[in-house]
Amino acid sequence: MLSRQVFRTVRAATPQRAVTLRAAPVRTFAAAASASESQPPITVFGLDGTYATALYTAASKSSTLDPTAKAIASLGNVFDKDAKLAQILSAPTLTAGDKSAIVAELNKHTGPSSETVKNFLSTLAENNRLGLLRGVCEKFGQLMSAARGEVEMTVTSAQVRFFETWEEPSTARLANPLDSKTLSRLETAVAKSSYVGQGKKLKVTNEVNPDIVGGLVVEVGDRTIDLSVSARIAKMNKLLNDTL
């Protein structure tokens, strides 16, 4: 895992720690890009959104959006596979040597990307913002989806397959996503609806949450269509409580 390698690298890079701390000047990324150039398609909020916007602007201005998007997506996948990485990057005790070593390790996972990503990671390190990297990856993905005319649709289902075990027959269960045929029918129906603007294309993901009991929860952009059994039960309980 990357977190283990980062931890080893940090230990090797910091045999001695400085006793005094100096306030480092905050480095501004993509300062050369004017406000009217390379504007992102949407606004993303939060400090991680600010950095994601700066990265998008710099990559757009230098015509490196595609390789930058691939590199950031690769880093996002690393976070998904390594739960400890975000905690290590957020450690307040990291020295300049630690950060330099961490950036070197992160660059190994970005592939043959442009200097844009390397400079961006160095900027995060210098500004003590490496802990924002996971959020930046997510927000940058949102910017790229909007730039490509994609509308995100998340379909949450409760499809569960029961199977028997030797210890407890018929009690074990394995959550499965919806089959491709059902997802395709949903995608076709939503694509023709008013939820998706003309010229837009859906980016579909399927999640499984047994807590909704049954049915589906469909999220399209900032809209939610709750067709779950749990929602119906909640409405029924509210109706009964109001009546009584």
PDB file of C-alpha atoms in Angstrom:
ATOM      1  CA  MET A   1       0.000   0.000   0.000  1.00  0.00           C
ATOM      2  CA  LEU A   2       1.107   3.558  -0.697  1.00  0.00           C
ATOM      3  CA  SER A   3       0.551   4.643   2.920  1.00  0.00           C
ATOM      4  CA  ARG A   4       3.062   2.032   4.104  1.00  0.00           C
ATOM      5  CA  GLN A   5       5.622   3.157   1.533  1.00  0.00           C
ATOM      6  CA  VAL A   6       5.031   6.811   2.419  1.00  0.00           C
ATOM      7  CA  PHE A   7       5.494   6.036   6.113  1.00  0.00           C
ATOM      8  CA  ARG A   8       8.798   4.276   5.439  1.00  0.00           C
ATOM      9  CA  THR A   9       9.968   7.089   3.193  1.00  0.00           C
ATOM     10  CA  VAL A  10       9.080   9.719   5.785  1.00  0.00           C
ATOM     11  CA  ARG A  11      10.985   7.867   8.491  1.00  0.00           C
ATOM     12  CA  ALA A  12      14.042   7.592   6.264  1.00  0.00           C
ATOM     13  CA  ALA A  13      13.855  11.230   5.230  1.00  0.00           C
ATOM     14  CA  THR A  14      13.640  12.659   8.751  1.00  0.00           C
ATOM     15  CA  PRO A  15      16.491  11.438  10.955  1.00  0.00           C
ATOM     16  CA  GLN A  16      16.456  14.824  12.679  1.00  0.00           C
ATOM     17  CA  ARG A  17      13.647  17.304  13.143  1.00  0.00           C
ATOM     18  CA  ALA A  18      14.048  21.037  13.405  1.00  0.00           C
ATOM     19  CA  VAL A  19      13.385  22.507  16.830  1.00  0.00           C
ATOM     20  CA  THR A  20      12.020  25.809  15.576  1.00  0.00           C
ATOM     21  CA  LEU A  21       9.262  26.323  13.060  1.00  0.00           C
ATOM     22  CA  ARG A  22       9.320  29.092  10.504  1.00  0.00           C
ATOM     23  CA  ALA A  23       6.302  30.509   8.792  1.00  0.00           C
ATOM     24  CA  ALA A  24       6.661  29.704   5.110  1.00  0.00           C
ATOM     25  CA  PRO A  25       5.185  32.009   2.483  1.00  0.00           C
ATOM     26  CA  VAL A  26       2.026  30.653   0.893  1.00  0.00           C
ATOM     27  CA  ARG A  27       2.633  29.657  -2.692  1.00  0.00           C
ATOM     28  CA  THR A  28      -0.091  30.561  -5.141  1.00  0.00           C
ATOM     29  CA  PHE A  29      -0.794  28.009  -7.857  1.00  0.00           C
ATOM     30  CA  ALA A  30      -1.714  29.099 -11.378  1.00  0.00           C
ATOM     31  CA  ALA A  31      -1.327  32.756 -10.512  1.00  0.00           C
ATOM     32  CA  ALA A  32      -0.567  33.568 -14.126  1.00  0.00           C
ATOM     33  CA  ALA A  33      -4.043  32.580 -15.294  1.00  0.00           C
ATOM     34  CA  SER A  34      -6.323  35.595 -15.577  1.00  0.00           C
ATOM     35  CA  ALA A  35      -9.868  35.543 -14.232  1.00  0.00           C
ATOM     36  CA  SER A  36     -11.366  35.609 -17.710  1.00  0.00           C
ATOM     37  CA  GLU A  37      -9.323  32.698 -19.055  1.00  0.00           C
ATOM     38  CA  SER A  38      -9.972  28.990 -18.711  1.00  0.00           C
ATOM     39  CA  GLN A  39     -13.008  29.377 -16.476  1.00  0.00           C
ATOM     40  CA  PRO A  40     -14.260  26.100 -14.912  1.00  0.00           C
ATOM     41  CA  PRO A  41     -17.731  24.996 -16.077  1.00  0.00           C
ATOM     42  CA  ILE A  42     -19.172  24.897 -12.546  1.00  0.00           C
ATOM     43  CA  THR A  43     -18.376  26.208  -9.087  1.00  0.00           C
ATOM     44  CA  VAL A  44     -17.108  23.772  -6.465  1.00  0.00           C
ATOM     45  CA  PHE A  45     -16.986  24.859  -2.855  1.00  0.00           C
ATOM     46  CA  GLY A  46     -14.662  24.415   0.092  1.00  0.00           C
ATOM     47  CA  LEU A  47     -10.909  24.851   0.319  1.00  0.00           C
ATOM     48  CA  ASP A  48     -10.400  21.639  -1.642  1.00  0.00           C
ATOM     49  CA  GLY A  49     -12.730  23.091  -4.278  1.00  0.00           C
ATOM     50  CA  THR A  50     -10.572  26.219  -4.452  1.00  0.00           C
ATOM     51  CA  TYR A  51      -7.466  24.145  -5.136  1.00  0.00           C
ATOM     52  CA  ALA A  52      -9.325  21.931  -7.622  1.00  0.00           C
ATOM     53  CA  THR A  53     -10.464  25.052  -9.480  1.00  0.00           C
ATOM     54  CA  ALA A  54      -6.910  26.413  -9.555  1.00  0.00           C
ATOM     55  CA  LEU A  55      -5.637  23.107 -10.933  1.00  0.00           C
ATOM     56  CA  TYR A  56      -8.362  23.033 -13.598  1.00  0.00           C
ATOM     57  CA  THR A  57      -7.531  26.602 -14.635  1.00  0.00           C
ATOM     58  CA  ALA A  58      -3.800  25.887 -14.864  1.00  0.00           C
ATOM     59  CA  ALA A  59      -4.314  22.646 -16.806  1.00  0.00           C
ATOM     60  CA  SER A  60      -6.764  24.307 -19.186  1.00  0.00           C
ATOM     61  CA  LYS A  61      -4.432  27.232 -19.802  1.00  0.00           C
ATOM     62  CA  SER A  62      -1.505  24.893 -20.528  1.00  0.00           C
ATOM     63  CA  SER A  63      -3.664  22.536 -22.664  1.00  0.00           C
ATOM     64  CA  THR A  64      -2.993  19.593 -20.337  1.00  0.00           C
ATOM     65  CA  LEU A  65      -6.519  18.881 -19.083  1.00  0.00           C
ATOM     66  CA  ASP A  66      -6.672  15.281 -20.307  1.00  0.00           C
ATOM     67  CA  PRO A  67      -3.352  14.069 -18.830  1.00  0.00           C
ATOM     68  CA  THR A  68      -4.063  16.033 -15.656  1.00  0.00           C
ATOM     69  CA  ALA A  69      -7.492  14.406 -15.340  1.00  0.00           C
ATOM     70  CA  LYS A  70      -5.959  10.941 -15.763  1.00  0.00           C
ATOM     71  CA  ALA A  71      -3.295  11.669 -13.141  1.00  0.00           C
ATOM     72  CA  ILE A  72      -5.803  13.015 -10.612  1.00  0.00           C
ATOM     73  CA  ALA A  73      -8.145  10.073 -11.233  1.00  0.00           C
ATOM     74  CA  SER A  74      -5.224   7.721 -10.593  1.00  0.00           C
ATOM     75  CA  LEU A  75      -4.493   9.441  -7.283  1.00  0.00           C
ATOM     76  CA  GLY A  76      -8.169   9.202  -6.373  1.00  0.00           C
ATOM     77  CA  ASN A  77      -8.049   5.448  -6.956  1.00  0.00           C
ATOM     78  CA  VAL A  78      -5.059   5.204  -4.613  1.00  0.00           C
ATOM     79  CA  PHE A  79      -7.101   6.823  -1.841  1.00  0.00           C
ATOM     80  CA  ASP A  80      -9.956   4.381  -2.479  1.00  0.00           C
ATOM     81  CA  LYS A  81      -7.608   1.421  -2.068  1.00  0.00           C
ATOM     82  CA  ASP A  82      -5.602   2.775   0.875  1.00  0.00           C
ATOM     83  CA  ALA A  83      -7.685   4.038   3.800  1.00  0.00           C
ATOM     84  CA  LYS A  84      -4.654   5.131   5.849  1.00  0.00           C
ATOM     85  CA  LEU A  85      -3.166   7.452   3.229  1.00  0.00           C
ATOM     86  CA  ALA A  86      -5.438  10.425   3.969  1.00  0.00           C
ATOM     87  CA  GLN A  87      -4.581  10.224   7.669  1.00  0.00           C
ATOM     88  CA  ILE A  88      -0.847  10.263   6.957  1.00  0.00           C
ATOM     89  CA  LEU A  89      -1.117  13.241   4.608  1.00  0.00           C
ATOM     90  CA  SER A  90      -3.048  15.180   7.270  1.00  0.00           C
ATOM     91  CA  ALA A  91      -0.442  14.648  10.001  1.00  0.00           C
ATOM     92  CA  PRO A  92       0.508  18.061  11.483  1.00  0.00           C
ATOM     93  CA  THR A  93       4.048  16.919  12.339  1.00  0.00           C
ATOM     94  CA  LEU A  94       5.272  16.514   8.758  1.00  0.00           C
ATOM     95  CA  THR A  95       8.507  18.372   8.084  1.00  0.00           C
ATOM     96  CA  ALA A  96       9.622  19.868   4.779  1.00  0.00           C
ATOM     97  CA  GLY A  97      11.665  16.721   4.183  1.00  0.00           C
ATOM     98  CA  ASP A  98       8.637  14.533   4.889  1.00  0.00           C
ATOM     99  CA  LYS A  99       6.498  16.459   2.428  1.00  0.00           C
ATOM    100  CA  SER A 100       9.135  16.321  -0.274  1.00  0.00           C
ATOM    101  CA  ALA A 101       9.413  12.553   0.144  1.00  0.00           C
ATOM    102  CA  ILE A 102       5.624  12.154   0.086  1.00  0.00           C
ATOM    103  CA  VAL A 103       5.285  14.206  -3.102  1.00  0.00           C
ATOM    104  CA  ALA A 104       7.935  12.020  -4.746  1.00  0.00           C
ATOM    105  CA  GLU A 105       5.944   8.894  -3.836  1.00  0.00           C
ATOM    106  CA  LEU A 106       2.663  10.406  -5.047  1.00  0.00           C
ATOM    107  CA  ASN A 107       4.225  11.343  -8.380  1.00  0.00           C
ATOM    108  CA  LYS A 108       4.994   7.664  -8.972  1.00  0.00           C
ATOM    109  CA  HIS A 109       1.240   7.034  -9.174  1.00  0.00           C
ATOM    110  CA  THR A 110       0.340   9.830 -11.569  1.00  0.00           C
ATOM    111  CA  GLY A 111       1.779   8.199 -14.673  1.00  0.00           C
ATOM    112  CA  PRO A 112       3.429  10.176 -17.467  1.00  0.00           C
ATOM    113  CA  SER A 113       1.601  13.376 -16.550  1.00  0.00           C
ATOM    114  CA  SER A 114       2.660  16.912 -17.342  1.00  0.00           C
ATOM    115  CA  GLU A 115       4.515  19.237 -15.018  1.00  0.00           C
ATOM    116  CA  THR A 116       1.139  20.678 -14.023  1.00  0.00           C
ATOM    117  CA  VAL A 117       0.355  17.881 -11.568  1.00  0.00           C
ATOM    118  CA  LYS A 118       3.890  17.767 -10.178  1.00  0.00           C
ATOM    119  CA  ASN A 119       3.858  21.508  -9.550  1.00  0.00           C
ATOM    120  CA  PHE A 120       0.412  21.256  -8.010  1.00  0.00           C
ATOM    121  CA  LEU A 121       1.456  18.547  -5.541  1.00  0.00           C
ATOM    122  CA  SER A 122       4.500  20.609  -4.591  1.00  0.00           C
ATOM    123  CA  THR A 123       2.236  23.603  -4.001  1.00  0.00           C
ATOM    124  CA  LEU A 124      -0.034  21.583  -1.714  1.00  0.00           C
ATOM    125  CA  ALA A 125       3.002  20.422   0.244  1.00  0.00           C
ATOM    126  CA  GLU A 126       4.470  23.920   0.587  1.00  0.00           C
ATOM    127  CA  ASN A 127       1.118  25.302   1.745  1.00  0.00           C
ATOM    128  CA  ASN A 128       0.608  22.467   4.274  1.00  0.00           C
ATOM    129  CA  ARG A 129      -2.465  21.291   2.358  1.00  0.00           C
ATOM    130  CA  LEU A 130      -1.580  17.711   1.405  1.00  0.00           C
ATOM    131  CA  GLY A 131      -4.463  16.619   3.621  1.00  0.00           C
ATOM    132  CA  LEU A 132      -6.851  18.189   1.089  1.00  0.00           C
ATOM    133  CA  LEU A 133      -5.657  16.004  -1.776  1.00  0.00           C
ATOM    134  CA  ARG A 134      -8.450  13.438  -1.588  1.00  0.00           C
ATOM    135  CA  GLY A 135     -11.106  16.158  -1.658  1.00  0.00           C
ATOM    136  CA  VAL A 136      -9.283  17.885  -4.512  1.00  0.00           C
ATOM    137  CA  CYS A 137      -9.393  14.663  -6.535  1.00  0.00           C
ATOM    138  CA  GLU A 138     -13.152  14.405  -6.008  1.00  0.00           C
ATOM    139  CA  LYS A 139     -13.852  18.063  -6.815  1.00  0.00           C
ATOM    140  CA  PHE A 140     -11.605  17.983  -9.883  1.00  0.00           C
ATOM    141  CA  GLY A 141     -13.549  14.944 -11.094  1.00  0.00           C
ATOM    142  CA  GLN A 142     -16.761  16.963 -10.772  1.00  0.00           C
ATOM    143  CA  LEU A 143     -15.246  19.785 -12.821  1.00  0.00           C
ATOM    144  CA  MET A 144     -14.162  17.383 -15.553  1.00  0.00           C
ATOM    145  CA  SER A 145     -17.580  15.715 -15.666  1.00  0.00           C
ATOM    146  CA  ALA A 146     -19.231  19.105 -16.107  1.00  0.00           C
ATOM    147  CA  ALA A 147     -16.719  20.079 -18.794  1.00  0.00           C
ATOM    148  CA  ARG A 148     -17.523  16.896 -20.714  1.00  0.00           C
ATOM    149  CA  GLY A 149     -21.244  17.565 -20.484  1.00  0.00           C
ATOM    150  CA  GLU A 150     -21.807  14.650 -18.125  1.00  0.00           C
ATOM    151  CA  VAL A 151     -24.619  14.468 -15.595  1.00  0.00           C
ATOM    152  CA  GLU A 152     -23.910  12.087 -12.742  1.00  0.00           C
ATOM    153  CA  MET A 153     -26.601   9.547 -11.937  1.00  0.00           C
ATOM    154  CA  THR A 154     -26.198   7.336  -8.887  1.00  0.00           C
ATOM    155  CA  VAL A 155     -28.548   4.382  -8.575  1.00  0.00           C
ATOM    156  CA  THR A 156     -28.690   2.880  -5.093  1.00  0.00           C
ATOM    157  CA  SER A 157     -30.300  -0.521  -4.822  1.00  0.00           C
ATOM    158  CA  ALA A 158     -30.847  -3.026  -2.032  1.00  0.00           C
ATOM    159  CA  GLN A 159     -30.376  -6.116  -4.153  1.00  0.00           C
ATOM    160  CA  VAL A 160     -29.107  -8.839  -1.853  1.00  0.00           C
ATOM    161  CA  ARG A 161     -28.435 -12.475  -2.668  1.00  0.00           C
ATOM    162  CA  PHE A 162     -28.834 -14.917   0.213  1.00  0.00           C
ATOM    163  CA  PHE A 163     -26.737 -18.035   0.443  1.00  0.00           C
ATOM    164  CA  GLU A 164     -26.239 -20.754   3.001  1.00  0.00           C
ATOM    165  CA  THR A 165     -23.208 -21.292   5.181  1.00  0.00           C
ATOM    166  CA  TRP A 166     -22.323 -24.326   7.220  1.00  0.00           C
ATOM    167  CA  GLU A 167     -22.581 -22.403  10.486  1.00  0.00           C
ATOM    168  CA  GLU A 168     -25.828 -20.513   9.827  1.00  0.00           C
ATOM    169  CA  PRO A 169     -27.832 -21.805   6.856  1.00  0.00           C
ATOM    170  CA  SER A 170     -29.802 -19.190   4.897  1.00  0.00           C
ATOM    171  CA  THR A 171     -28.545 -16.284   7.007  1.00  0.00           C
ATOM    172  CA  ALA A 172     -25.491 -15.050   5.108  1.00  0.00           C
ATOM    173  CA  ARG A 173     -26.003 -12.520   2.357  1.00  0.00           C
ATOM    174  CA  LEU A 174     -23.971 -10.910  -0.386  1.00  0.00           C
ATOM    175  CA  ALA A 175     -24.857  -7.488  -1.760  1.00  0.00           C
ATOM    176  CA  ASN A 176     -24.899  -7.322  -5.558  1.00  0.00           C
ATOM    177  CA  PRO A 177     -25.247  -4.323  -7.860  1.00  0.00           C
ATOM    178  CA  LEU A 178     -28.082  -4.200 -10.375  1.00  0.00           C
ATOM    179  CA  ASP A 179     -27.650  -6.171 -13.566  1.00  0.00           C
ATOM    180  CA  SER A 180     -26.528  -4.282 -16.661  1.00  0.00           C
ATOM    181  CA  LYS A 181     -29.898  -4.714 -18.411  1.00  0.00           C
ATOM    182  CA  THR A 182     -31.811  -3.006 -15.597  1.00  0.00           C
ATOM    183  CA  LEU A 183     -29.248  -0.213 -15.365  1.00  0.00           C
ATOM    184  CA  SER A 184     -29.429   0.317 -19.116  1.00  0.00           C
ATOM    185  CA  ARG A 185     -33.231   0.638 -18.998  1.00  0.00           C
ATOM    186  CA  LEU A 186     -32.979   3.172 -16.172  1.00  0.00           C
ATOM    187  CA  GLU A 187     -30.325   5.152 -18.018  1.00  0.00           C
ATOM    188  CA  THR A 188     -32.451   5.278 -21.177  1.00  0.00           C
ATOM    189  CA  ALA A 189     -35.541   6.416 -19.267  1.00  0.00           C
ATOM    190  CA  VAL A 190     -33.729   9.142 -17.318  1.00  0.00           C
ATOM    191  CA  ALA A 191     -31.818  10.350 -20.393  1.00  0.00           C
ATOM    192  CA  LYS A 192     -35.145  11.133 -22.100  1.00  0.00           C
ATOM    193  CA  SER A 193     -36.550  12.952 -19.067  1.00  0.00           C
ATOM    194  CA  SER A 194     -36.344  16.591 -18.023  1.00  0.00           C
ATOM    195  CA  TYR A 195     -33.726  15.652 -15.433  1.00  0.00           C
ATOM    196  CA  VAL A 196     -31.052  15.660 -18.138  1.00  0.00           C
ATOM    197  CA  GLY A 197     -30.522  18.720 -20.307  1.00  0.00           C
ATOM    198  CA  GLN A 198     -30.247  18.580 -24.073  1.00  0.00           C
ATOM    199  CA  GLY A 199     -26.811  17.557 -25.276  1.00  0.00           C
ATOM    200  CA  LYS A 200     -25.868  16.129 -21.877  1.00  0.00           C
ATOM    201  CA  LYS A 201     -24.838  12.543 -21.260  1.00  0.00           C
ATOM    202  CA  LEU A 202     -25.303  10.442 -18.161  1.00  0.00           C
ATOM    203  CA  LYS A 203     -22.460   9.061 -16.089  1.00  0.00           C
ATOM    204  CA  VAL A 204     -24.030   6.150 -14.225  1.00  0.00           C
ATOM    205  CA  THR A 205     -22.775   4.496 -11.057  1.00  0.00           C
ATOM    206  CA  ASN A 206     -24.516   1.796  -9.050  1.00  0.00           C
ATOM    207  CA  GLU A 207     -24.237   1.490  -5.283  1.00  0.00           C
ATOM    208  CA  VAL A 208     -25.704  -1.110  -2.950  1.00  0.00           C
ATOM    209  CA  ASN A 209     -27.246  -0.215   0.400  1.00  0.00           C
ATOM    210  CA  PRO A 210     -29.288  -2.993   2.057  1.00  0.00           C
ATOM    211  CA  ASP A 211     -30.659  -0.434   4.536  1.00  0.00           C
ATOM    212  CA  ILE A 212     -33.154   0.837   1.966  1.00  0.00           C
ATOM    213  CA  VAL A 213     -34.772  -2.641   2.229  1.00  0.00           C
ATOM    214  CA  GLY A 214     -35.962  -2.692  -1.377  1.00  0.00           C
ATOM    215  CA  GLY A 215     -36.657  -0.528  -4.397  1.00  0.00           C
ATOM    216  CA  LEU A 216     -34.292   2.143  -5.686  1.00  0.00           C
ATOM    217  CA  VAL A 217     -32.943   5.594  -4.890  1.00  0.00           C
ATOM    218  CA  VAL A 218     -31.960   7.490  -8.039  1.00  0.00           C
ATOM    219  CA  GLU A 219     -29.872  10.663  -7.745  1.00  0.00           C
ATOM    220  CA  VAL A 220     -29.498  12.758 -10.893  1.00  0.00           C
ATOM    221  CA  GLY A 221     -27.375  15.841 -10.406  1.00  0.00           C
ATOM    222  CA  ASP A 222     -28.841  17.592  -7.369  1.00  0.00           C
ATOM    223  CA  ARG A 223     -32.206  15.819  -7.621  1.00  0.00           C
ATOM    224  CA  THR A 224     -33.248  12.672  -5.784  1.00  0.00           C
ATOM    225  CA  ILE A 225     -35.974  10.195  -6.708  1.00  0.00           C
ATOM    226  CA  ASP A 226     -36.597   8.008  -3.664  1.00  0.00           C
ATOM    227  CA  LEU A 227     -38.466   4.837  -4.628  1.00  0.00           C
ATOM    228  CA  SER A 228     -37.112   2.776  -1.751  1.00  0.00           C
ATOM    229  CA  VAL A 229     -39.171   0.575   0.531  1.00  0.00           C
ATOM    230  CA  SER A 230     -37.574   2.244   3.553  1.00  0.00           C
ATOM    231  CA  ALA A 231     -38.928   5.630   2.410  1.00  0.00           C
ATOM    232  CA  ARG A 232     -42.419   4.176   2.031  1.00  0.00           C
ATOM    233  CA  ILE A 233     -42.211   2.654   5.510  1.00  0.00           C
ATOM    234  CA  ALA A 234     -41.098   6.004   6.935  1.00  0.00           C
ATOM    235  CA  LYS A 235     -44.045   7.778   5.276  1.00  0.00           C
ATOM    236  CA  MET A 236     -46.445   5.140   6.570  1.00  0.00           C
ATOM    237  CA  ASN A 237     -45.074   5.450  10.109  1.00  0.00           C
ATOM    238  CA  LYS A 238     -45.414   9.237   9.960  1.00  0.00           C
ATOM    239  CA  LEU A 239     -48.994   8.932   8.728  1.00  0.00           C
ATOM    240  CA  LEU A 240     -49.859   6.536  11.546  1.00  0.00           C
ATOM    241  CA  ASN A 241     -48.225   8.770  14.161  1.00  0.00           C
ATOM    242  CA  ASP A 242     -50.013  11.864  12.851  1.00  0.00           C
ATOM    243  CA  THR A 243     -53.337  10.010  12.864  1.00  0.00           C
ATOM    244  CA  LEU A 244     -52.875   8.721  16.385  1.00  0.00           C
TER     245      LEU A 244
END
